[in-house]
CSV table of C-alpha atoms in Angstrom, one decimal:
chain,number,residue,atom,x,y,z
A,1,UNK,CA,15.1,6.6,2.5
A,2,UNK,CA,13.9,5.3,6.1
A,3,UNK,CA,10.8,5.3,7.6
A,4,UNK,CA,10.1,5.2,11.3
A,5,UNK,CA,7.3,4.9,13.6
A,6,UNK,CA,7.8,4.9,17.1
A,7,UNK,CA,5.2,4.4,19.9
A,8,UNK,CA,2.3,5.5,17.6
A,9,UNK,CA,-1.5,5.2,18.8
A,10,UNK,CA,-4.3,6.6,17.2
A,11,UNK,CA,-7.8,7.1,18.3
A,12,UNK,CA,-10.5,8.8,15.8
A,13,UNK,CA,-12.1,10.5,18.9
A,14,UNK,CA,-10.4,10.8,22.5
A,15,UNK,CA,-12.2,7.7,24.1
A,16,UNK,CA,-11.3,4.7,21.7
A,17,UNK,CA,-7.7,3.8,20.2
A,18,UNK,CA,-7.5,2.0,17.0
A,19,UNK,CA,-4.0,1.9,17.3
A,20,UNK,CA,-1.8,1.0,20.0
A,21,UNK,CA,1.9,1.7,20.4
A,22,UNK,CA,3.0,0.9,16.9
A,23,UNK,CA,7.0,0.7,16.5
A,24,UNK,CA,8.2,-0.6,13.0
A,25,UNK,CA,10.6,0.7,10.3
A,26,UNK,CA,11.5,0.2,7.0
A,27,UNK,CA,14.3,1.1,5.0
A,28,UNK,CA,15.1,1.5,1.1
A,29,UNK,CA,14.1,-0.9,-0.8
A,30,UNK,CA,12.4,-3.0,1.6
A,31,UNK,CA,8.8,-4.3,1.5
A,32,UNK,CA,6.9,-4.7,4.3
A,33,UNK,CA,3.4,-6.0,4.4
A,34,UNK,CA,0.9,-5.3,7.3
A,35,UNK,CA,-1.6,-7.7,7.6
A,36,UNK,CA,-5.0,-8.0,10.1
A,37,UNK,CA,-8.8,-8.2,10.1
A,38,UNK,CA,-11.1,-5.4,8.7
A,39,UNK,CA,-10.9,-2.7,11.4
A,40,UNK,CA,-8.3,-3.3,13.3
A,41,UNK,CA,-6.1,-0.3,11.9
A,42,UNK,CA,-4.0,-1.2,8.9
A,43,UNK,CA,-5.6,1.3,6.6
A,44,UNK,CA,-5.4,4.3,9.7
A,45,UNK,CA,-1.4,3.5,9.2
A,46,UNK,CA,-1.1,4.4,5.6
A,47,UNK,CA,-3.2,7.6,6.2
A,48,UNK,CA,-1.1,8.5,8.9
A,49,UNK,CA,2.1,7.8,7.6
A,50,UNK,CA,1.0,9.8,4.2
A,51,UNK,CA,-0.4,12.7,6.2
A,52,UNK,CA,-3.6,12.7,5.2
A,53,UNK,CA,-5.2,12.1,8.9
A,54,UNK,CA,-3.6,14.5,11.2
A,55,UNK,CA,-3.6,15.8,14.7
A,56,UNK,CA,-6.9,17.8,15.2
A,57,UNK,CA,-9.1,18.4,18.5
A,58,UNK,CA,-11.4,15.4,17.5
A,59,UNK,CA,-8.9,13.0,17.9
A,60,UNK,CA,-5.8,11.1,19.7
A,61,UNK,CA,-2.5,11.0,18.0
A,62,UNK,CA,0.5,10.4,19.8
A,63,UNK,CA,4.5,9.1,18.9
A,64,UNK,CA,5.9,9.8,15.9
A,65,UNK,CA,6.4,9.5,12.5
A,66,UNK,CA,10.0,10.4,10.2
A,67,UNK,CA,10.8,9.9,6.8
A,68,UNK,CA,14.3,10.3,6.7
A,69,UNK,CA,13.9,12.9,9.3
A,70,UNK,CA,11.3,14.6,8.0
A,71,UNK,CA,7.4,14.2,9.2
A,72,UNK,CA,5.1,12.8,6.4
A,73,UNK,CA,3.6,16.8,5.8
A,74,UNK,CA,7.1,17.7,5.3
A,75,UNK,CA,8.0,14.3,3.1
A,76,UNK,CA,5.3,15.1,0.8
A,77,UNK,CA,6.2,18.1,-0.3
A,78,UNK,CA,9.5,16.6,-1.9
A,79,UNK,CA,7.0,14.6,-4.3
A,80,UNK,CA,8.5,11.1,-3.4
A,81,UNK,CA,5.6,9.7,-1.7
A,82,UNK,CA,2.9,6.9,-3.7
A,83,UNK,CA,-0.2,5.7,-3.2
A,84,UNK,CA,-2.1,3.3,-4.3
A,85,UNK,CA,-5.7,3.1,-3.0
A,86,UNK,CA,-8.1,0.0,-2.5
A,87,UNK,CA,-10.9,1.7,-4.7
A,88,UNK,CA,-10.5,2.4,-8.5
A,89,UNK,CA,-9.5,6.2,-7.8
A,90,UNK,CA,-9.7,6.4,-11.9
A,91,UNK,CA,-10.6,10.1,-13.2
A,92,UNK,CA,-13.7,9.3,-15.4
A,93,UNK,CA,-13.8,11.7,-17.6
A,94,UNK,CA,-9.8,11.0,-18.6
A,95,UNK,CA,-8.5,8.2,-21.2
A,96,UNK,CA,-6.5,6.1,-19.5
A,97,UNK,CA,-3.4,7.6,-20.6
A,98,UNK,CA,-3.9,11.0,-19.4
A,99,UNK,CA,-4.9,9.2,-16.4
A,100,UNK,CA,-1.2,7.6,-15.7
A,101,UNK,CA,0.4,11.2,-17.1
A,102,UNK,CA,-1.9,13.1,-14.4
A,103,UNK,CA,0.7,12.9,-11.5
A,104,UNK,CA,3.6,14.2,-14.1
A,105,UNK,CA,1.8,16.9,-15.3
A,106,UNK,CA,1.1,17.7,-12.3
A,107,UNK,CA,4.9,18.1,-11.4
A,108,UNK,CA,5.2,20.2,-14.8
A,109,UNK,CA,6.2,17.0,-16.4
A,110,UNK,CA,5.7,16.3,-20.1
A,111,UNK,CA,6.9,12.8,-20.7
A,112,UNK,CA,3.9,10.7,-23.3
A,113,UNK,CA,7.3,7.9,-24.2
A,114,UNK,CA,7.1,6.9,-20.5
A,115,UNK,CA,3.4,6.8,-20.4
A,116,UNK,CA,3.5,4.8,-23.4
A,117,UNK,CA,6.2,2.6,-21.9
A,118,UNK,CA,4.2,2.0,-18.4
A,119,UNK,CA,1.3,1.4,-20.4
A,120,UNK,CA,2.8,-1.3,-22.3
A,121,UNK,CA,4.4,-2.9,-19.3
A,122,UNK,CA,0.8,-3.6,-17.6
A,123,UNK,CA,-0.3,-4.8,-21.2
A,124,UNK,CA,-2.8,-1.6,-21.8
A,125,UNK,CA,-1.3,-0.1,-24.9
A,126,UNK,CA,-3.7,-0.5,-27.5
A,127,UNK,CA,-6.3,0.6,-24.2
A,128,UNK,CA,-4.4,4.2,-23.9
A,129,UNK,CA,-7.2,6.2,-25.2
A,130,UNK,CA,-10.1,4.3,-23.6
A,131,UNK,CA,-12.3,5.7,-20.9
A,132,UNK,CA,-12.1,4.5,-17.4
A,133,UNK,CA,-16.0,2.8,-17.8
A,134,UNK,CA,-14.8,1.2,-20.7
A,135,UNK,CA,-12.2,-1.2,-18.8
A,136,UNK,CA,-12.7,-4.2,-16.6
A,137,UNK,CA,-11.7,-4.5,-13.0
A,138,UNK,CA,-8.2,-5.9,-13.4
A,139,UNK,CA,-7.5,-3.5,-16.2
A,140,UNK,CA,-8.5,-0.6,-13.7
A,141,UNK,CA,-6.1,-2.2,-11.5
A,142,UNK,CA,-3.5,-1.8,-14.0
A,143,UNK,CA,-3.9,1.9,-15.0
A,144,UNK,CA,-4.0,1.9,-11.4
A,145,UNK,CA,0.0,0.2,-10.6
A,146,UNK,CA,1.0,2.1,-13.6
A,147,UNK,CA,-0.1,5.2,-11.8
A,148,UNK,CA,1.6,4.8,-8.7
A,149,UNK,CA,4.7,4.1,-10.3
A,150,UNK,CA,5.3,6.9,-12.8
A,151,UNK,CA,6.5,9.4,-10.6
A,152,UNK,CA,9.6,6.6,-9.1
A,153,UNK,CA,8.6,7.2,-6.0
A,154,UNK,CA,10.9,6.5,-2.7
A,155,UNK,CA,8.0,4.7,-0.7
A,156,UNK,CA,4.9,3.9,-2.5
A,157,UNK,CA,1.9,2.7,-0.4
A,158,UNK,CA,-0.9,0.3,-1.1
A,159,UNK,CA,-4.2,-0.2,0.5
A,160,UNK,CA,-5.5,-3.4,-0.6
A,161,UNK,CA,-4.7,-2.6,-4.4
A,162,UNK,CA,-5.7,-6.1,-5.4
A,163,UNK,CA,-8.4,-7.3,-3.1
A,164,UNK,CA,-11.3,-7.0,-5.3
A,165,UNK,CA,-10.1,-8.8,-8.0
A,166,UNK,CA,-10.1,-12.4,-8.3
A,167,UNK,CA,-7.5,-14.9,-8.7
A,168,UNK,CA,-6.7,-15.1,-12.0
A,169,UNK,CA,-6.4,-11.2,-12.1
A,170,UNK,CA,-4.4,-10.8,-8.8
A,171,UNK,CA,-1.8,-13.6,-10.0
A,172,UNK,CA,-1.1,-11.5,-13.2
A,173,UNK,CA,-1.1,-8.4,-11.7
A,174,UNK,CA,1.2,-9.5,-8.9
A,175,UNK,CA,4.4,-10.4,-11.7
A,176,UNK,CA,3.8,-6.6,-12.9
A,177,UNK,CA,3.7,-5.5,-9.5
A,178,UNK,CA,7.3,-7.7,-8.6
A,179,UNK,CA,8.5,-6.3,-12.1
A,180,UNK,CA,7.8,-2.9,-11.4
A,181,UNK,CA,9.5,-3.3,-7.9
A,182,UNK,CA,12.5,-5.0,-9.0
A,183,UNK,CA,12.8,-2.4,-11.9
A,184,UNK,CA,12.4,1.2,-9.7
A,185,UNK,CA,13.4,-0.2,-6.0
A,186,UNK,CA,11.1,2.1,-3.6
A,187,UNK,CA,10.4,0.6,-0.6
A,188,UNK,CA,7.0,-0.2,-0.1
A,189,UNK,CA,4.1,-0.5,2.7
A,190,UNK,CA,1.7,-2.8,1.2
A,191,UNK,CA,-2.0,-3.3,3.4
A,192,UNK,CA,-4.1,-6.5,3.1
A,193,UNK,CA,-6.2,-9.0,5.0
A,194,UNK,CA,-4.8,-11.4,2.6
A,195,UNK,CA,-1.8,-13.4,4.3
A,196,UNK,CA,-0.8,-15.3,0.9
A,197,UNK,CA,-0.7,-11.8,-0.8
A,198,UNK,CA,1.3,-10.6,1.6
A,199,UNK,CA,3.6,-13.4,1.9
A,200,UNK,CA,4.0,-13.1,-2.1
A,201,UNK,CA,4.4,-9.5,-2.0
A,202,UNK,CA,6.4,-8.7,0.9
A,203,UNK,CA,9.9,-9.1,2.8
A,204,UNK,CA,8.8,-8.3,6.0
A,205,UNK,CA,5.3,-9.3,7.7
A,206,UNK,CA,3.6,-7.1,10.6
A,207,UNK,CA,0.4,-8.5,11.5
A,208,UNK,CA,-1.7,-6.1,13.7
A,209,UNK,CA,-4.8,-7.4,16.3
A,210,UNK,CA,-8.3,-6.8,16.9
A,211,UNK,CA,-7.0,-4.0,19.2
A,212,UNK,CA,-4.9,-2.4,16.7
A,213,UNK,CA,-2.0,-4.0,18.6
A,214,UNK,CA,1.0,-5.9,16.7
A,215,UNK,CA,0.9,-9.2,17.6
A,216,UNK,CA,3.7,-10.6,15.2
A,217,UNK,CA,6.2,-9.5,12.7
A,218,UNK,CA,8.6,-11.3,11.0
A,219,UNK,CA,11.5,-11.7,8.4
A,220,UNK,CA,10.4,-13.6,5.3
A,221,UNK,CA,13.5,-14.9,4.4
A,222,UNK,CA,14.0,-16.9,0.6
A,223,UNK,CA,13.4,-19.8,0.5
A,224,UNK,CA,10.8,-20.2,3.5
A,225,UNK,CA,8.1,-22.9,3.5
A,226,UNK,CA,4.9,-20.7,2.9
A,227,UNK,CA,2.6,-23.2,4.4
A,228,UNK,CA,4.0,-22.8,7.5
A,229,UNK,CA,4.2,-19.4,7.9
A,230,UNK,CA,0.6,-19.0,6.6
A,231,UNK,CA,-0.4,-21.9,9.4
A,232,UNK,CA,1.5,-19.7,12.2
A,233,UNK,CA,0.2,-16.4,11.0
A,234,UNK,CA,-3.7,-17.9,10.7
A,235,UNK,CA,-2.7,-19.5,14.2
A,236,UNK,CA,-2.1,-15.9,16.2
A,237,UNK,CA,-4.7,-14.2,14.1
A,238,UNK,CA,-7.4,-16.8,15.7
A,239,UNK,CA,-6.2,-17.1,19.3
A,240,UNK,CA,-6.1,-12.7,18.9
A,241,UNK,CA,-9.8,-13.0,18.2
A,242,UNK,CA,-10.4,-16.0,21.2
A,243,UNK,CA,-8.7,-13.3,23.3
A,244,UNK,CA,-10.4,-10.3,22.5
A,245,UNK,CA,-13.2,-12.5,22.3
A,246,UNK,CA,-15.1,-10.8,19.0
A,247,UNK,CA,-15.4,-12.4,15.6
């Protein structure tokens, strides 16, 4: 699987761009993490590349989007693509087993064993017939990551999946996230504001500007010093803002 977007720009009406001239790939396996400040476009990306914004007379799309060859309308129906949204997007009236089967069955799927197994991987086993308003915030998460997993998809994308949680949650649901990873290899998109999230999470860093410009993007390769990427990445993200000059 490869994913490709060349010279994309995106504007929600004809008059403003949120995005401008975004050229990035990733292939199978790989990770990439897109980083920026609330509104400068990260989000837009992962409805574009997922298909659910498209070209209409209200607004400005141009370049082009191709998973492996196809666009994302096309990708889609071959049942490959994730996502993992920033809200909760629990069914409430659903335990939260029949929550993680809901994508099988919807593909005609009747596998409860791997539910069960998923389940017990995020730690929510003896929770499998509990309501969604019966679970905490990280445990939402969880049925959440389980969720987006079941299916195996090729590229799975996440808008801010852990952003409302606090630290203690996000570190535990970042080793199940790397588990899950290592265990069914998709490559993934992963959208945050966070730049130690990303860095934790991700291979590759894109950080976008105010202007829904990249402005960086780099390799993370192992064994890099953190601190210093974090100082660089904090370090472009401020003089973008002294630029543009909005905070």
């Amino acid at each position: 699987m490869i994913l490709k977007v060349e010279d994309l720009s995106f504007g929600y009406n004809i008059n403003r761009k949120v995005l401008n001239n975004i050229n990035f790939s990733v292939n199978s396996t790989e990770s990439i993490g897109i980083l920026g400040v609330s509104g400068c476009g990260k989000s837009t990306i992962l409805k574009l590349i997922s298909g659910i914004i498209k070209k209409d007379t209200n607004n400005l799309l141009e370049g082009s989007i191709s998973i492996d060859g196809l666009s994302p309308y096309e990708y889609i129906k071959k049942g490959k693509l994730g996502f993992m949204f920033q809200e909760n997007a629990l069914m409430p009236n659903l335990t939260v087993r029949e929550n993680v089967n809901f994508l099988l069955k919807v593909k005609g799927i009747k596998n409860y064993s791997k539910v069960d197994n998923f389940l017990e991987m995020v730690g929510l086993k003896n929770a499998s017939d509990n309501l969604p308003k019966q679970l905490s915030g990280g445990m939402k998460t969880r049925v959440n990551l389980a969720r987006s997993f079941i299916t195996e998809p090729e590229l799975l994308l996440l808008d801010e999946p852990f952003t409302a949680l606090d630290i203690g949650w996000k570190h535990t649901l970042y080793s199940e996230y790397l588990e899950f990873k290592r265990k069914f290899k998709p490559a993934i998109i992963i959208v945050s504001h966070d730049i130690n999230e990303i860095i934790t999470l991700s291979s590759k860093v894109i950080v976008l500007g105010k202007h829904g410009k990249i402005i960086k993007s780099c390799q993370l390769e192992p064994g890099i010093n953190q601190n210093i990427i974090t100082k660089e990445i904090e370090e472009i993200i401020i003089k973008d803002h002294e630029n543009t000059g909005e905070y």
